Amino acid sequence: MKQKSIEIPLRDVDEVIDLDLEQLPGGEEILTILRQENVRLDIWLTFAKHYYKQGKTKDFVLLLENCQKDAAFDYRDNESDKMMALDMLAAYYVRLGRKEKSREVKKKHFATATALYTQADKIIMYDQNHLVGRAHFCLLEGDKTDQADAQFNFVLAKSDGHIAANMGKGCILFNKKDYKGALGHFKKALKENLVTPAAVRLGIGLCFYRLGNKAKAEMAFERALELDPKNTGSLVGLAILHLNSGDKEKLHKGVKLLSQAYGMDATNSMVLNHLANHFFFKKDYQKVQHLAQYALQGTEVEYIQAESCYQLARSYHNQQKYDQAFQYYYQSTQFASPTYVLPYFGLGQMYIHREDFTNAASCFEKVLKVQPNNNETIKILGSLYSQSDDADKREQAKTLLQKVTTQCPEDIEAWIELAGILQSSDLNAALNAYNTAAKIIQENIGEDVPPEILNNIASCLYQLGKYEECLTHYETALEYCKRELDNDEAYLSAISVTITYNLARLHEALNDHGKAEELYKELLQEHPNYVDCYLRLGCIARDKEQIFEASNCFKDALQINQDNADAWTLIGNLHIAKQEWGPGQKKFERIIKTANDKDSYSILAIGNVWLQMLYQPTRDREKEHKYQERALAFFKQVLRQDPRNMYAANGIGCVLAVKGHIREARDVFAQVREATAEMPDVWINLAHIYVEQKQYVSAIQMYENCLKKFYLHRNVEILLYLARAHFVYGKLKETRRILLHARHIAPQDNLILFNLSYVLRHLATSTLKDEKSGLEEVVSAVRNLELAQRFFTVLSKATERQKYDVSHAAAEARQCTDLLSQAQYHVARARKLDDENRAIRQQQEKAKQELENKRKEEEDAKKKEEEERHQAILTQREVYRERAKNILIFTEQPSQPKASKGRKKKEETVYSSGEASSGEPEMPDSMPDEEKEKKRREKQEKRERKKAAKEAKKKARKEKERKRIQEEKEEKQGRYTSKAYISDSDSDGAGGDDDVEPVAKTEVAPAKPVILKKPGLSSDSSDLDEKPTKKSKARKRKRFSSGDTSDEAPPADSSDSDKPAAVEEEDSDKAEEKGEQSDKEQSVKGESDKEQSDKEKSDKSDQEEGGKEGDEEKGDELNTSKISDISDDDHPKPSVTSAPVVSQPTDSDSDEMFVEKKKSKKKKKKSDKKKKKKSRKMDFSDESDDGDGNVATKKSPSPAPSPAKKMKSKAVNDSLSSDTD
């Protein structure tokens, strides 16, 4: 609720004075009452606030200035009120300073405010309102934005919704162009209190305007005006929106708003600047200057001052008052921020008007830095760079203009500017640019191409050598000028003169000198002072070698302009061409004096004069040295003025070459050639250097390249250089060819004729001196010599000054005459030599023909012999084929054993169970004879290979066994090495000798059935081919698959002798798997071989040898149940009877057992009887049935293998590996 009155408590009385706030008395009266009653400070502040609201600022200041010393502070929150009083008074002085226009007064008010804020800091430094007030004051000072930002951030960190802090922070972000952030803070302030000041709405509107949302910006300005109709900022904002809309109604409305703002605040500089801008477009420059001047005087804000100065400058600029415009443009740039570039654009234009292109380019560079895509700035800057002598600037100008043509391809001015820059570096690109501009004019604008553009296009074509197209464009341009002459006679007449002159130059290039002279003379009739026409007429006369007429034309030009450098230059060149060095030098020296030593061409020409003096023959070394130094000095002077002058560098290289510094000169020429390849002089000089260094191939190549590149092989001077290089290189015929070519080009040149005669004479001399020269060569040489003699005679009679020495020509003519006097001798010698050579060649041809005939005869004989041999081979082949048809097919016959060598192994094939056991297998009747014969041969070869392999293995085993037995014999003397066999009958044991120790009788394990063969029996015999039973076969498979290498039964202890046969066999199998008796078995086998070799006929030895021999031969085939018989022709075995095998002693008893040999004859006889008896038993009853169907077989130590058994599917492998190996 609004307070209407205030009570002042009286001292020492419980009464109060009630005062109406709307009708307050004067400040002095209130001050007196407050002092007398010693009122608290907060009441003083209340009266001060109401005085300020009522506009009584003096009373407001009076109370605040006296409250600090007269008010009562005896209450609780007095320090806060003290700070508030100081802040209120400081804010008042800040407001005064902001409105003050005088800098001194403003500075005084700001100083007072600073002191008050500093005093308040000492009371409560971090109060939010205090910090916000001080931060706003920092913003007004301008250079303390960072300090203000820090204080706003501090306040917002504690109170995010502080309205004043958000407004201040928003202002800072707006000035930093962070419009989104500023908008956020203004919105926060608005959310805290919807009845915020209009300034918040104004800030929101400005942010929306900067963000491009003009609709919301307009709404914000209108709302601000609703809250505060006198808000000039909102009025200006709305006016700007309406003025930029393009709508006439809004345009008028915007002007009214500006006028309204001006009426509310006529001193507002922002309003005055906008009104000045409005009147500028209405071209009311007086009002513009009046308003802008007041705006400039009414503000201290620099960017507003910059805008005011800019308005003044451009108004003076349009009035062509360039001095005043330059002054205000420059002043505006001093006030303007780096982003306000409009003053720099105007200032650059003023510099261009003053022809200060460097400062102008600097101004436009600043504009381009802020607005890099501004096409107007780019075009102006490109045009400025194009006029610079700096190559980098010109390249930068090309880049800028290309950027404009890319961004705005329809900008005609940009295309023309770009073409003008490219014309000096890239003619094709310049031509394309001009054509593009012409196309835009024709298609977009719909007008004819102006003659200026047509003339520039024709100039580009002329430089490119496209003369026909160039002629068309010149004629079109002249037609345009004649057609439009009435519209702008002065301008088109001037352009037609230039086009006519260029057309005459084109006719010169087309070698139409008559048409060119006609056009030049027409121009001189209309414009008698046209100096260039006189110069061109003189050049035409000079090219026709009409030197006098050319000199008169140049002098006519000098009569019009005595200081014309081109005329003096042409006259000087005439003197130099005639080798008149002195007059030519004077002409160039006159040019240098007129140009103040800055004419590089004239200085270079004088250097060339001194250089030519060096080429003149002289014996005065001092003069030669002086000429060198002077030429070098002039060339250096040119390089100082123009460091890129290639002609001066080329001249320095020439001086170095004359001095003899060939390498240095070559380096200079090479650098010049790297800089430009379009300068023929440097090519020629490099070739000269190569000739001096005797690099003739390189020199010739350089001359030829220069001729091809620059002169199309028609330059006589370079042809002479090339001929000289070939002459020095010794290529006289090539030299003659080149000189003939040069003579065809310039038949009037006597120097070429002299050189040609000289070469002909040398060719003839070398041919005549060569004793091997043929008749034709000598005759041709004589003709060349006669021709050279005639040429030299003619040349020696010349009366005018020539490029050669006449006396030298006469001497050469006499020498030719002397050589011709000796010609008959050389012709006769050549004819004789030719006859001799012809005879030799005939003889050689005859011998060659004879050799050829002989070779052909030999080849024919050889060919015939080869054919006969081939025919004989074919005949033999036919005979063989006929015989092969009648060949008989024989089956394989079984081999018969030899009686003297015992049994012989028979090769046989194992068949299935249904086939016969002997003979060849029956072939099917349907099988062809050839196929049968082929299969028979294959089988026979296979058997032979297997037999050979088996024999080789058997011999190797025997040799190995023999060596091992020999070694054991030496190491084991006296040890038991053979197996003992005892008969199973009691009578055998009873009938023994008393000297023989009895061996413990043990039970004999049942032996496997064995089929024995007697020596000499054939494998086809069926006496022993008996089938074992199935169980005996099973036992065989079990024994053979266990991997045992011996056919003997496993040894057993005497304690196991009463075991059954099956158990004993199982125990023996286990013993065999463990391999306990391998060493003893090897020992027994070795001893049995020893006894066989000693041919002992004891019973035990015979039995061992028979079993051993069979085991060695077929041990490799005992791993399956398939058994094939083996016969050993080399070692026939006697018939052996089967004997029971005594169980072998164990390892512990093997060392104790031994058998003594029978020494007495009686004992031997008894042994023989036993042997015979046992043999008879084996022959007739070697198998016994135990009644259960099992065949009990007595096992011999090494049973002989049985004959081949009938198998069901496949033959037995004859070469299985032996386990004993």
Coordinates of N, CA and C in Angstrom, one line a residue, residues 44 84 247 259 384 396 431 989 1194 1201:
W44 N 15.5 10.1 7.3 CA 16.2 11.0 6.3 C 16.1 10.4 4.9
M84 N 23.4 2.9 1.9 CA 22.3 3.3 0.9 C 22.3 4.8 0.6
D247 N 8.2 -0.4 -47.6 CA 6.8 0.0 -47.8 C 6.7 1.5 -47.7
S259 N 10.5 12.0 -36.1 CA 10.1 13.4 -35.8 C 9.5 13.4 -34.4
L384 N 43.1 -1.1 -57.9 CA 44.3 -0.4 -57.4 C 45.6 -1.3 -57.4
Q396 N 47.7 -10.5 -56.8 CA 46.6 -10.4 -55.8 C 45.3 -9.8 -56.4
L431 N 41.3 -12.7 -73.1 CA 40.3 -12.8 -74.2 C 39.0 -13.4 -73.8
G989 N 67.0 -141.3 -23.6 CA 67.7 -140.9 -22.4 C 68.4 -142.0 -21.8
K1194 N 54.4 -130.9 -32.9 CA 55.7 -130.7 -32.2 C 56.5 -129.6 -32.9
P1201 N 59.2 -123.3 -43.8 CA 57.9 -122.8 -44.3 C 57.2 -123.8 -45.2

